[in-house]
Tab-separated table of C-alpha atoms in Angstrom:
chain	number	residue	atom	x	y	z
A	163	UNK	CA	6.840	-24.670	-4.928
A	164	UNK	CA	9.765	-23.842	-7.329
A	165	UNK	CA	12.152	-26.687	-7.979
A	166	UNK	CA	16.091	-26.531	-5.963
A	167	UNK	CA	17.368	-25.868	-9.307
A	168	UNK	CA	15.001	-22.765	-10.492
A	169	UNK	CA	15.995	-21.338	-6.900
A	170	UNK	CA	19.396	-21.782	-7.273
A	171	UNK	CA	19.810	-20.127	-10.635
A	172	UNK	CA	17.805	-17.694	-9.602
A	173	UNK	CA	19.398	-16.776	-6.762
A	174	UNK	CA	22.808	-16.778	-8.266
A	175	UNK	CA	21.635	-14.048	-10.851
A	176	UNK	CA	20.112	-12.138	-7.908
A	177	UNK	CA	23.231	-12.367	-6.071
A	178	UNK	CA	25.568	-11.419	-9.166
A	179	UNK	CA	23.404	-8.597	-10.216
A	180	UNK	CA	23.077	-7.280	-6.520
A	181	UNK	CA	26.721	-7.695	-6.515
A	182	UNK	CA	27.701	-5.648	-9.605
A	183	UNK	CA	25.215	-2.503	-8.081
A	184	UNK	CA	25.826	-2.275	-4.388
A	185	UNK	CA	29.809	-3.372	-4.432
A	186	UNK	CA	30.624	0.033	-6.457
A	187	UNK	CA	27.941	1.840	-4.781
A	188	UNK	CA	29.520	1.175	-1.598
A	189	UNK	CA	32.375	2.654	-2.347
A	190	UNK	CA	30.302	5.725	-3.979
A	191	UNK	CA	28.690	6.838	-0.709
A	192	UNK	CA	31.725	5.980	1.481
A	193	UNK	CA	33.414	8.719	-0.815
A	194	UNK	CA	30.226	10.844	-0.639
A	195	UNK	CA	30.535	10.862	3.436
A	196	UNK	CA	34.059	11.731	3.527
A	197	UNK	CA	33.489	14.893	1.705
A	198	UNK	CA	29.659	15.398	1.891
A	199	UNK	CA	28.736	13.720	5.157
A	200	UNK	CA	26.827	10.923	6.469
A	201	UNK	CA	23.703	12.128	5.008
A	202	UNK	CA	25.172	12.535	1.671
A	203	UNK	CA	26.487	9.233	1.312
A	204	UNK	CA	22.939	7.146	3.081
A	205	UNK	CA	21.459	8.707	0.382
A	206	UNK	CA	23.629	7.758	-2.451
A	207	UNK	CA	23.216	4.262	-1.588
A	208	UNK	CA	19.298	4.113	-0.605
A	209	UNK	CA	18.867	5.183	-4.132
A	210	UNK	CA	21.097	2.506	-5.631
A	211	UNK	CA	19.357	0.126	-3.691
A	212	UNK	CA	16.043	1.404	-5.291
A	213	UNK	CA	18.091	1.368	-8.779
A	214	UNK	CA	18.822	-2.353	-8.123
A	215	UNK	CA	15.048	-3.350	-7.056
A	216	UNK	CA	13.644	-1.881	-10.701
A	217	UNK	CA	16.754	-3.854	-12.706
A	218	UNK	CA	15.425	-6.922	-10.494
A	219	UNK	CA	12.110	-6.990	-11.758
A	220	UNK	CA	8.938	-6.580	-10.988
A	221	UNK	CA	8.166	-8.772	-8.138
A	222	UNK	CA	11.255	-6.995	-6.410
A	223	UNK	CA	9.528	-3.528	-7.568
A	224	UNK	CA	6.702	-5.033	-5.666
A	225	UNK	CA	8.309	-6.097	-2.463
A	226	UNK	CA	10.002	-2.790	-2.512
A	227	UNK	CA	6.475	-0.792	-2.285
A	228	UNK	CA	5.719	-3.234	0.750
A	229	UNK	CA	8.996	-2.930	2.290
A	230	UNK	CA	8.734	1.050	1.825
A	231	UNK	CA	5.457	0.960	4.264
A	232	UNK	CA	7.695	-0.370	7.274
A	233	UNK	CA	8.464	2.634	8.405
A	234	UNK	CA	8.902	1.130	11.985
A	235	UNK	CA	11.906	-0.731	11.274
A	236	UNK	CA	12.990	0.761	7.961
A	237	UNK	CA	15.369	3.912	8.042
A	238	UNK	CA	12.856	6.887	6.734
A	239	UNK	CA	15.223	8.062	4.064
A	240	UNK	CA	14.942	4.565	2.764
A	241	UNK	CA	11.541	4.666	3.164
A	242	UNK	CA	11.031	7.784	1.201
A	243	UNK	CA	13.079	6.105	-1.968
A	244	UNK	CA	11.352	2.899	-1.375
A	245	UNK	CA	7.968	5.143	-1.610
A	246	UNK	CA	8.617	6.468	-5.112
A	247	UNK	CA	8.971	2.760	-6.898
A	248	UNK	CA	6.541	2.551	-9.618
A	249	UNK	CA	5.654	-0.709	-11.686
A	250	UNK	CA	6.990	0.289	-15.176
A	251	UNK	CA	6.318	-2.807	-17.048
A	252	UNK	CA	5.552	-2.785	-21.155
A	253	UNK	CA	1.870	-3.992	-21.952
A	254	UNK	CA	1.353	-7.396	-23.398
A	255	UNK	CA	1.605	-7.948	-26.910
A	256	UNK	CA	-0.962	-9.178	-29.192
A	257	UNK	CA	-0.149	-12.364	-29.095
A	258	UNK	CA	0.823	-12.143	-25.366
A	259	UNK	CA	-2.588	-11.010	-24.570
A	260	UNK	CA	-4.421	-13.517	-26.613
A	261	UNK	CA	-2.147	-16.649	-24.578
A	262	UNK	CA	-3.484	-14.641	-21.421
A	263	UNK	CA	-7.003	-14.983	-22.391
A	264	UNK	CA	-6.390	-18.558	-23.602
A	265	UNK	CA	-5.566	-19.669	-20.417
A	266	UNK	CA	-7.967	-17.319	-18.500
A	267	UNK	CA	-11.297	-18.859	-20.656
A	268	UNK	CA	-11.684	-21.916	-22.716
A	269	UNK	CA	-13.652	-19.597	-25.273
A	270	UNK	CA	-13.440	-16.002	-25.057
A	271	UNK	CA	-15.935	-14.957	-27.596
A	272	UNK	CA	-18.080	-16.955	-25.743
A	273	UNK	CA	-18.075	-14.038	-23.219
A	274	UNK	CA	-16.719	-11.242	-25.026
A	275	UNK	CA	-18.753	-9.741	-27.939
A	276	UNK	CA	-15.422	-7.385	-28.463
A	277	UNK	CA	-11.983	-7.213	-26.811
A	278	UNK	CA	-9.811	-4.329	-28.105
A	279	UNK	CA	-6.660	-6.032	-27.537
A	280	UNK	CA	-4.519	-2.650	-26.942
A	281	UNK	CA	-4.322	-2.309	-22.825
A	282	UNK	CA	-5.689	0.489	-21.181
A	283	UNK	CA	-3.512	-0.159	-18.459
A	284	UNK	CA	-0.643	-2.148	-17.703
A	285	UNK	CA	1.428	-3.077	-14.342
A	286	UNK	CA	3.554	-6.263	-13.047
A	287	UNK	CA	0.954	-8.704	-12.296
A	288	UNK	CA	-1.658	-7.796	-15.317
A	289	UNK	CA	-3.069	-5.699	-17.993
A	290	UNK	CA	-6.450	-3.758	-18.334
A	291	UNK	CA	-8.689	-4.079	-21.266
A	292	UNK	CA	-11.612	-2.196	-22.358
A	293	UNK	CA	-14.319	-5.104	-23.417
A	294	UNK	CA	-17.896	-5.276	-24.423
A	295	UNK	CA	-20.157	-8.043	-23.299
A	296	UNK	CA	-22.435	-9.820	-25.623
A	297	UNK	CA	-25.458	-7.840	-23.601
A	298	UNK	CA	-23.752	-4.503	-24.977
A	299	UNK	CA	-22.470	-3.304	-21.868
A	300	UNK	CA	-18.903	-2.107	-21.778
A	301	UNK	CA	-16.567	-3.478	-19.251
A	302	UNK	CA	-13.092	-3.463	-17.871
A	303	UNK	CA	-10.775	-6.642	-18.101
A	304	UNK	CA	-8.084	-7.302	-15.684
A	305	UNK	CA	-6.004	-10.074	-17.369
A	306	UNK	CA	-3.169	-11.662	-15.470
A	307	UNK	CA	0.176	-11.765	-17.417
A	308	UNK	CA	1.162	-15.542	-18.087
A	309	UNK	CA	3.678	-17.033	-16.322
A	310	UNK	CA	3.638	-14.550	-13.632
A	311	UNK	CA	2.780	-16.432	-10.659
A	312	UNK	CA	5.856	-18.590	-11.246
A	313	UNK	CA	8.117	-16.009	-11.266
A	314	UNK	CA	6.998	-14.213	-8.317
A	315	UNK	CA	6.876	-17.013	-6.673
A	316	UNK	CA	10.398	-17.962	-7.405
A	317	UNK	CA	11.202	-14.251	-6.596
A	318	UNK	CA	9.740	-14.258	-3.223
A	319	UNK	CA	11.400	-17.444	-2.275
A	320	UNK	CA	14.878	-16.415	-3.015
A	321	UNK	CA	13.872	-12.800	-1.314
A	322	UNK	CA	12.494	-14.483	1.831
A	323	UNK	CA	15.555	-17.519	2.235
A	324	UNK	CA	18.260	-14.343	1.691
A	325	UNK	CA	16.715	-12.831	4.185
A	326	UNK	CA	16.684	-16.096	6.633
A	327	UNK	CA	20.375	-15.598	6.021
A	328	UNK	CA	20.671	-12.440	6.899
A	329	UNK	CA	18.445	-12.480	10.106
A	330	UNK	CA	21.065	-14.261	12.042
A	331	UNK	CA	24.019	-11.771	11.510
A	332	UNK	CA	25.077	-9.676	14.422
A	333	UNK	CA	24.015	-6.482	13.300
A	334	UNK	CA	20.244	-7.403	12.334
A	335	UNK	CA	19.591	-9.253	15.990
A	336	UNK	CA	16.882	-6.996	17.423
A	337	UNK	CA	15.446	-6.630	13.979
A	338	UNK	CA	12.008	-8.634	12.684
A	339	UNK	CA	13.658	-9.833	9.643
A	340	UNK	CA	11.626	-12.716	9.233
A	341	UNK	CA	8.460	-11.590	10.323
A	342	UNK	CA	8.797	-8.474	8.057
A	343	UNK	CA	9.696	-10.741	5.331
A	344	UNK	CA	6.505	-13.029	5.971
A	345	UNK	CA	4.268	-10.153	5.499
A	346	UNK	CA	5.654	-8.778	2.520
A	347	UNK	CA	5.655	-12.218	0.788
A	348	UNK	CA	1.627	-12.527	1.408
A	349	UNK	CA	1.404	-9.030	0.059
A	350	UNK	CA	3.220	-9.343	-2.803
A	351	UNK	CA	1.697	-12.666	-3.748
A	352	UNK	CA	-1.650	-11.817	-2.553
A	353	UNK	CA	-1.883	-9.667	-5.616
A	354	UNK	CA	-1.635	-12.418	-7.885
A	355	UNK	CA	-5.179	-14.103	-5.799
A	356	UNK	CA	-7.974	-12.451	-8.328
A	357	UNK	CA	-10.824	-14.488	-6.603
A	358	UNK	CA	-10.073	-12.834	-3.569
A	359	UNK	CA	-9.459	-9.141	-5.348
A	360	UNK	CA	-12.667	-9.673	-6.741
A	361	UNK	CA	-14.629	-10.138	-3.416
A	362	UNK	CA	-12.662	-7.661	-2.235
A	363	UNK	CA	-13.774	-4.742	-4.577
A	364	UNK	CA	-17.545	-6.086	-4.109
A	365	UNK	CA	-16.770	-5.343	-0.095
A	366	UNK	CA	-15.349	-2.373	-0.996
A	367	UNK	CA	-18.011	-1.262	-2.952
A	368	UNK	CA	-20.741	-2.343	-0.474
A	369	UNK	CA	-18.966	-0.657	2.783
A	370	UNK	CA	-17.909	2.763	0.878
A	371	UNK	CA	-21.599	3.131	-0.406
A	372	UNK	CA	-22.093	5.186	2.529
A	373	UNK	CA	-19.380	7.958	1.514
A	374	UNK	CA	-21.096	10.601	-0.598
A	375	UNK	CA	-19.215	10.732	-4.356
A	376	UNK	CA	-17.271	7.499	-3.808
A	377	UNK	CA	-17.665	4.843	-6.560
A	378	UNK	CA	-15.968	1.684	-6.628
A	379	UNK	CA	-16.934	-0.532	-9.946
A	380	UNK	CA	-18.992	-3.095	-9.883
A	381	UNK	CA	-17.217	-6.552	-10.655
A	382	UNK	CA	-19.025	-9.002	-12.873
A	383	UNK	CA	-18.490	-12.460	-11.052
A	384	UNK	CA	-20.704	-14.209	-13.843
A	385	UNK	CA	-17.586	-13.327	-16.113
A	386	UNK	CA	-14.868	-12.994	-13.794
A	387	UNK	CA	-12.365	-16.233	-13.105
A	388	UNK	CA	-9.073	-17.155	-11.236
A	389	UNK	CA	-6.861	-15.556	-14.183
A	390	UNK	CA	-9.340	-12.399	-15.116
A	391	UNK	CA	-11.461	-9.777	-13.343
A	392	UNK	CA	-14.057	-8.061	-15.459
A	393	UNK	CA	-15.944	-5.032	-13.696
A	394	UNK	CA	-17.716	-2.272	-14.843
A	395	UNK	CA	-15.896	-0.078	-17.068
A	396	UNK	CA	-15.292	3.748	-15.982
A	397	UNK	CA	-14.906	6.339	-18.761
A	398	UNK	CA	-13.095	9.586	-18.342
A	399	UNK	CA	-10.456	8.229	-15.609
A	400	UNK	CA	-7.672	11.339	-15.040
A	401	UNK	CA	-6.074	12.179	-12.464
A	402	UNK	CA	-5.755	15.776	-13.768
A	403	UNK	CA	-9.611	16.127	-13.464
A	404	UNK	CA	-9.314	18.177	-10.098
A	405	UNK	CA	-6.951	20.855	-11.882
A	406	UNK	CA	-10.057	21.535	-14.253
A	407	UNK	CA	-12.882	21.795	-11.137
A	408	UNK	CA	-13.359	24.718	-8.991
A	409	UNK	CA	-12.134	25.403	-5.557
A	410	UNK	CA	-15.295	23.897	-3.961
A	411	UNK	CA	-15.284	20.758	-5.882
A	412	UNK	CA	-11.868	20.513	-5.315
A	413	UNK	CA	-12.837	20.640	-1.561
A	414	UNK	CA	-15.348	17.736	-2.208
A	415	UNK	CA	-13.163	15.346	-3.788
A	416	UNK	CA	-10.673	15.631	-0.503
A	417	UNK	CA	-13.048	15.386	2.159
A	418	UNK	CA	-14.698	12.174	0.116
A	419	UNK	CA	-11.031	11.012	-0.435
A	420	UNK	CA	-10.504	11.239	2.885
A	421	UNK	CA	-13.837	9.925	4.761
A	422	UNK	CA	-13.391	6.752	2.005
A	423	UNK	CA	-9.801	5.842	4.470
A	424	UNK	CA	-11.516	7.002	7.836
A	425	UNK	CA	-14.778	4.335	6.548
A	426	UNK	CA	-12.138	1.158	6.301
A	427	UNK	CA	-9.827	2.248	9.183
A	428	UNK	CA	-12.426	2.716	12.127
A	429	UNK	CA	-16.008	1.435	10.706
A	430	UNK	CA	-15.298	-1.346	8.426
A	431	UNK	CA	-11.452	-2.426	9.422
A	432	UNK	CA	-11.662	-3.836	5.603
A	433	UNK	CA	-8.720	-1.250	4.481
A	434	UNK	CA	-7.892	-0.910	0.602
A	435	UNK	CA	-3.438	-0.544	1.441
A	436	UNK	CA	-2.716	0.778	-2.044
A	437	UNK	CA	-4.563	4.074	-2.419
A	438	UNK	CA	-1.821	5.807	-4.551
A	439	UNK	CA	-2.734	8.088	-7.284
A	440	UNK	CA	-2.905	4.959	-9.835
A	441	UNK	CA	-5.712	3.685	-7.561
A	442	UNK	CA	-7.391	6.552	-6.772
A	443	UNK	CA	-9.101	8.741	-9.921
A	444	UNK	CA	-11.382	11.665	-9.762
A	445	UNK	CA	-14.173	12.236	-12.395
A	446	UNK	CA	-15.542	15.728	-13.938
A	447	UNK	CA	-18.830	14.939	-12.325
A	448	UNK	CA	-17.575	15.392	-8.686
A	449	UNK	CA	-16.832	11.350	-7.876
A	450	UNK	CA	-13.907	9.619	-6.433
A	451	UNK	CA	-13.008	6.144	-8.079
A	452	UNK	CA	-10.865	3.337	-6.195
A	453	UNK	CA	-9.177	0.718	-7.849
A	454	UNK	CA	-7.324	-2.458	-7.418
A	455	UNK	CA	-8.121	-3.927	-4.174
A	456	UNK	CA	-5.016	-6.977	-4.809
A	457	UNK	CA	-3.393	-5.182	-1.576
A	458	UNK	CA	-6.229	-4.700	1.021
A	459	UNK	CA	-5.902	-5.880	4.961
A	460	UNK	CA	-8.520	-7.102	7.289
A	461	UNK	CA	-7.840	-5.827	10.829
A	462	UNK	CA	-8.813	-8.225	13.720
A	463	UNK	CA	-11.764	-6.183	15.725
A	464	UNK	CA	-9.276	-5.722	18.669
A	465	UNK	CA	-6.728	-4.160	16.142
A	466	UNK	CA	-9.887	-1.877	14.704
A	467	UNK	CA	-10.782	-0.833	17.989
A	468	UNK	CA	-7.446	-0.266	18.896
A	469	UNK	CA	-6.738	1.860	16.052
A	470	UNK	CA	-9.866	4.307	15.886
A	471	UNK	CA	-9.105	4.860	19.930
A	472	UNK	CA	-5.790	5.847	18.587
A	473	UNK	CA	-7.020	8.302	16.660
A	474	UNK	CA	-9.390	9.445	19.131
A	475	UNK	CA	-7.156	10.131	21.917
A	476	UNK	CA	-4.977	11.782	19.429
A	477	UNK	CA	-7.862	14.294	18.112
A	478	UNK	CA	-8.206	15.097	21.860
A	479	UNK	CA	-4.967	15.163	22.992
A	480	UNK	CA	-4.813	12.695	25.229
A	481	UNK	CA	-0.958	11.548	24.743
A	482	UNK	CA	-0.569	8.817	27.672
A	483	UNK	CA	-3.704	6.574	26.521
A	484	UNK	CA	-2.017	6.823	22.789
A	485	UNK	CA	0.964	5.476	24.062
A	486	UNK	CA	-0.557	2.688	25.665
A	487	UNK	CA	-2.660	2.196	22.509
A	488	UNK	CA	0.556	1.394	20.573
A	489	UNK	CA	2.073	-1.035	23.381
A	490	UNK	CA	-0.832	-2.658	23.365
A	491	UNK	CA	-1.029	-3.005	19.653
A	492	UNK	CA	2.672	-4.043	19.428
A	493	UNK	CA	3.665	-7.846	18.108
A	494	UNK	CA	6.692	-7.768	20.383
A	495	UNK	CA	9.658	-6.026	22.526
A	496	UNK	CA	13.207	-6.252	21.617
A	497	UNK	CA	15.045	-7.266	24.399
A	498	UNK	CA	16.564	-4.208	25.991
A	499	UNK	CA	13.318	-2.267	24.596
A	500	UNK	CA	12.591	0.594	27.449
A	501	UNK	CA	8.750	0.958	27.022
A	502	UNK	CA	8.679	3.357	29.782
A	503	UNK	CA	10.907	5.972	28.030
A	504	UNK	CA	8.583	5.231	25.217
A	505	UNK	CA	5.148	5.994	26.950
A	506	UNK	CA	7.392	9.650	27.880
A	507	UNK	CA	8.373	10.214	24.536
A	508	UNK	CA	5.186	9.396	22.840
A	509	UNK	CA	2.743	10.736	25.111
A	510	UNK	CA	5.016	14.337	24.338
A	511	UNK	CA	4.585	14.188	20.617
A	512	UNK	CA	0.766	13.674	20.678
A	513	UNK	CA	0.943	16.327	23.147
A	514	UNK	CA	2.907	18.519	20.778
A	515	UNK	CA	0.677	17.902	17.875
A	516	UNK	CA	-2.454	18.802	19.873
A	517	UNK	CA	-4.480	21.452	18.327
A	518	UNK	CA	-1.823	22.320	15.819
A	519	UNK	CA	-3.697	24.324	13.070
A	520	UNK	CA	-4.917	21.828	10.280
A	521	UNK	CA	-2.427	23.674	7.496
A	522	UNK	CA	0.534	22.681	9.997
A	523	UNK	CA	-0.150	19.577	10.729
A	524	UNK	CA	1.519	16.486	8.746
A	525	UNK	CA	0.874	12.965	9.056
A	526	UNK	CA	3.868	11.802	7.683
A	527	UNK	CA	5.697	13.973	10.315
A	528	UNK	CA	3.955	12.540	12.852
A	529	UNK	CA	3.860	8.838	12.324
A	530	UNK	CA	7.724	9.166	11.099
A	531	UNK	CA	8.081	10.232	14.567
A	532	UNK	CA	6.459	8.018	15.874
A	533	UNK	CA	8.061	5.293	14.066
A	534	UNK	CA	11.807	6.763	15.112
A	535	UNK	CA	10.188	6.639	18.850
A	536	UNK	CA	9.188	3.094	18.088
A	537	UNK	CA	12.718	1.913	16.636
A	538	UNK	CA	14.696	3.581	19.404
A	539	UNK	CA	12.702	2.173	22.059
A	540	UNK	CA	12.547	-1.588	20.779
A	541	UNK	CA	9.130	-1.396	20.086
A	542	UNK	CA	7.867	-3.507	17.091
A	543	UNK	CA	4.796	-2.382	15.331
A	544	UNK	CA	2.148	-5.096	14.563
A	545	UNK	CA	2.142	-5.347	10.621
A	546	UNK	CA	-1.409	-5.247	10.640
A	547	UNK	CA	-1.262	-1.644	11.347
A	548	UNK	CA	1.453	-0.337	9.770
A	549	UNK	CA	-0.473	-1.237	6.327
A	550	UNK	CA	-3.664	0.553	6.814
A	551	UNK	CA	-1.950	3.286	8.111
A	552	UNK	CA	0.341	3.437	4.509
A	553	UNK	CA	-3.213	4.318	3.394
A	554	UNK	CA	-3.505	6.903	5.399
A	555	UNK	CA	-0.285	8.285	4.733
A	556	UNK	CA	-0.542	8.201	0.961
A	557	UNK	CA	-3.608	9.753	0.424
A	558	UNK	CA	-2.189	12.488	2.968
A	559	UNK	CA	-0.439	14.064	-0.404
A	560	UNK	CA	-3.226	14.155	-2.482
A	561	UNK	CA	-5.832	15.521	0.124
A	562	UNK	CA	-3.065	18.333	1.010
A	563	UNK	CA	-3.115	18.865	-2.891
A	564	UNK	CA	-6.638	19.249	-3.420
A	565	UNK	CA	-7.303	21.050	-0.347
A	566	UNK	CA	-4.850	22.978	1.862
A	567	UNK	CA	-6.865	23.677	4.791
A	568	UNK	CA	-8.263	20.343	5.085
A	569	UNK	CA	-8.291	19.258	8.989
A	570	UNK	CA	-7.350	15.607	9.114
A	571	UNK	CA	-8.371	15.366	12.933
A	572	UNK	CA	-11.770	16.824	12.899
A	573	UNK	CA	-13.032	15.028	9.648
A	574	UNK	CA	-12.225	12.104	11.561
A	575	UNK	CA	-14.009	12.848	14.861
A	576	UNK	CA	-17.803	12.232	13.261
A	577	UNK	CA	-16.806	8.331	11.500
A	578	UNK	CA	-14.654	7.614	14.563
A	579	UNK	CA	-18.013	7.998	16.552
A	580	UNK	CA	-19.929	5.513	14.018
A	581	UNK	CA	-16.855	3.041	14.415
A	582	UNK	CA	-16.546	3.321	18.484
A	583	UNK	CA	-20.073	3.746	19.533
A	584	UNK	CA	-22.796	3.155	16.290
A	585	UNK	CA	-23.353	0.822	13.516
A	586	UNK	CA	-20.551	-1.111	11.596
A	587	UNK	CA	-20.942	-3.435	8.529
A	588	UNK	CA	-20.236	-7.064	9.511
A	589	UNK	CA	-16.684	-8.791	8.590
């Protein structure tokens, strides 16, 4: 736990730099509604609130992609800025990287034959390294950066007590503050937990076997430790590959891309929350690669359940049982919530989405509906859902990309029937 000091001096530089951004921006979109409208100036200062998470830092940059998911109590425009943070962190240096490993093994070339100290990959919480094994096989290193899970810690701390703060103002009453703040703080330093990444990409691997052209490397626990994941190294990773494939394998990599989500939502409940285009690469050779499993979910078999009869009833149209599917599903009711104008309201959008032709249909529309219903109607999503659904949601861009026509609804209908009525992998 970070000391009252560390806290305090890092709150006050949170607070002064928080100050210095959002004090003139303010002022910038109350001068952009005047003369632009409201729209105009929400939007000026969403994006200097996304300005003021990447001058934070990367565990901020982090929260922020968390935060952007909650959709349910988050304005959408804030959402969609929230949506496009990206960790843009510089890669270790040399000696940097050879601390990391210092404090990951007590003797690297012990276990490393070769370790090309030059990342392949770098984000907030650690680099990648390519790596060769004394048995000659080539692997990938995920090295935590040092001194990282202090910081975050300390970051999430001063988030989380800011927010405590905040929760009891007026305005933010019938809001979740501190439950929203709870979950992103587990995400956000769940990330840093590389024992439990690790046993999450073997799970990964072992439930997604079953999807035709999905591979998901193997992780090397003999070599692997609390600081450093080393897996099976993947040449050839580009997420430009589909541009170069024809119009049928194009076809393939969305429908894989897409049954992969469908497999963790409804069969498995073991969801992978981060499938962004950084996670997700295709290969020449027809196969879709996931990565980094720091930010998966598992659903509670109620919530599973729940979920893929959801989906269901949606695919058939069936707008009333939907609505009761998310009531059911919700962690709570704000006090003058009206669940009844709800059930209305949602029951009519499913309705209105019903058999809407598959190059129509959007996912984000819908659940950003259905997240607006949800807001006005003091309805408060249970987090556990709103984060496999991000998957969901993300992917939704890249499927649409790869394949225009592809019908969300009916390529669920066949793995909604494993994970309702046939065989699921165990928890």
């Amino acid at each position: 736990m970070p000391t009252r000091r560390a806290l305090a001096v890092r709150a006050v530089y949170v607070c002064a730099v928080a100050a210095a951004v959002l004090i003139p921006a303010t002022f910038g979109a109350l001068a952009r509604t005047v003369f632009r409208g409201r729209a105009a100036g929400r939007r000026h200062l969403y994006r200097r609130l996304v300005h003021l998470v990447t001058v934070l830092g990367p565990t901020f940059v982090k929260a922020g992609q968390v935060l952007g998911t909650r959709r349910d109590v988050l304005p959408a425009a804030l959402c969609d800025e929230l949506s496009v943070l990206q960790d843009s962190v510089p890669p270790l240096r040399p000696a940097e990287t050879a601390r990391a490993l210092r404090e990951a093994y007590d003797d690297p070339d012990a276990v490393f034959a070769e370790f090309d100290t030059e990342p392949v990959a770098s984000g907030s919480v650690a680099c990648v390294y390519k790596a060769k094994l004394h048995s000659g096989r080539e692997v990938a290193v995920k090295l935590r950066r040092p001194d990282v899970e202090r910081l975050m810690t300390l970051d999430v701390t001063v988030i989380q007590r800011v927010a405590a703060v905040m929760a009891r103002l007026p305005v933010m009453r019938d809001l979740p503050v501190n439950d929203v703040m709870r979950h992103m703080g587990g995400a956000v330093l769940g990330q840093l937990d590389f024992a439990r990444e690790a046993a999450s990409l073997r799970r990964l691997r072992a439930n997604l076997a079953v999807v035709p052209r999905v591979w998901v490397p193997l992780v090397h626990l003999e070599q692997s430790r609390p600081r450093c994941i080393v897996m099976e190294f993947i040449p050839g990773l580009d997420v430009d590959a589909p541009r170069r494939c024809s119009p049928a394998a194009r076809r393939r990599f969305a429908a894989s891309g897409l049954t992969s989500i469908y497999q963790m939502l409804f069969v498995d409940g073991f969801v992978h929350c981060d499938m962004h285009p950084g996670n997700l690469y295709f290969t020449e050779r027809a196969q879709v690669v996931v990565l980094d499993a720091g930010f998966s979910v598992q659903l509670t078999e109620r919530l599973r359940r729940l979920f893929a009869e959801f989906f269901m009833n949606m695919s058939i149209g069936r707008g009333d049982r939907c609505a009761e599917i998310v009531l059911e599903s919700a962690e709570g009711l704000r006090d003058n919530a009206d669940p009844e104008g709800f059930q209305v309201r949602m029951a009519d959008l499913v309705h209105r989405n019903h058999k809407v032709p598959a190059k129509e249909f959007s996912l984000i529309a819908f659940a950003s509906e259905m997240f607006d219903l949800q807001r006005k109607f003091g309805v408060h999503a249970a987090p556990e859902l709103i984060f496999p659904l991000l998957s969901l949601l993300v992917i939704e861009g890249t499927v649409r990309e790869l394949d225009p026509d592809m019908d969300f609804q009916e390529t669920a209908k066949p793995v909604l029937m494993r994970g309702l009525f046939g065989h699921r992998n165990a928890a």
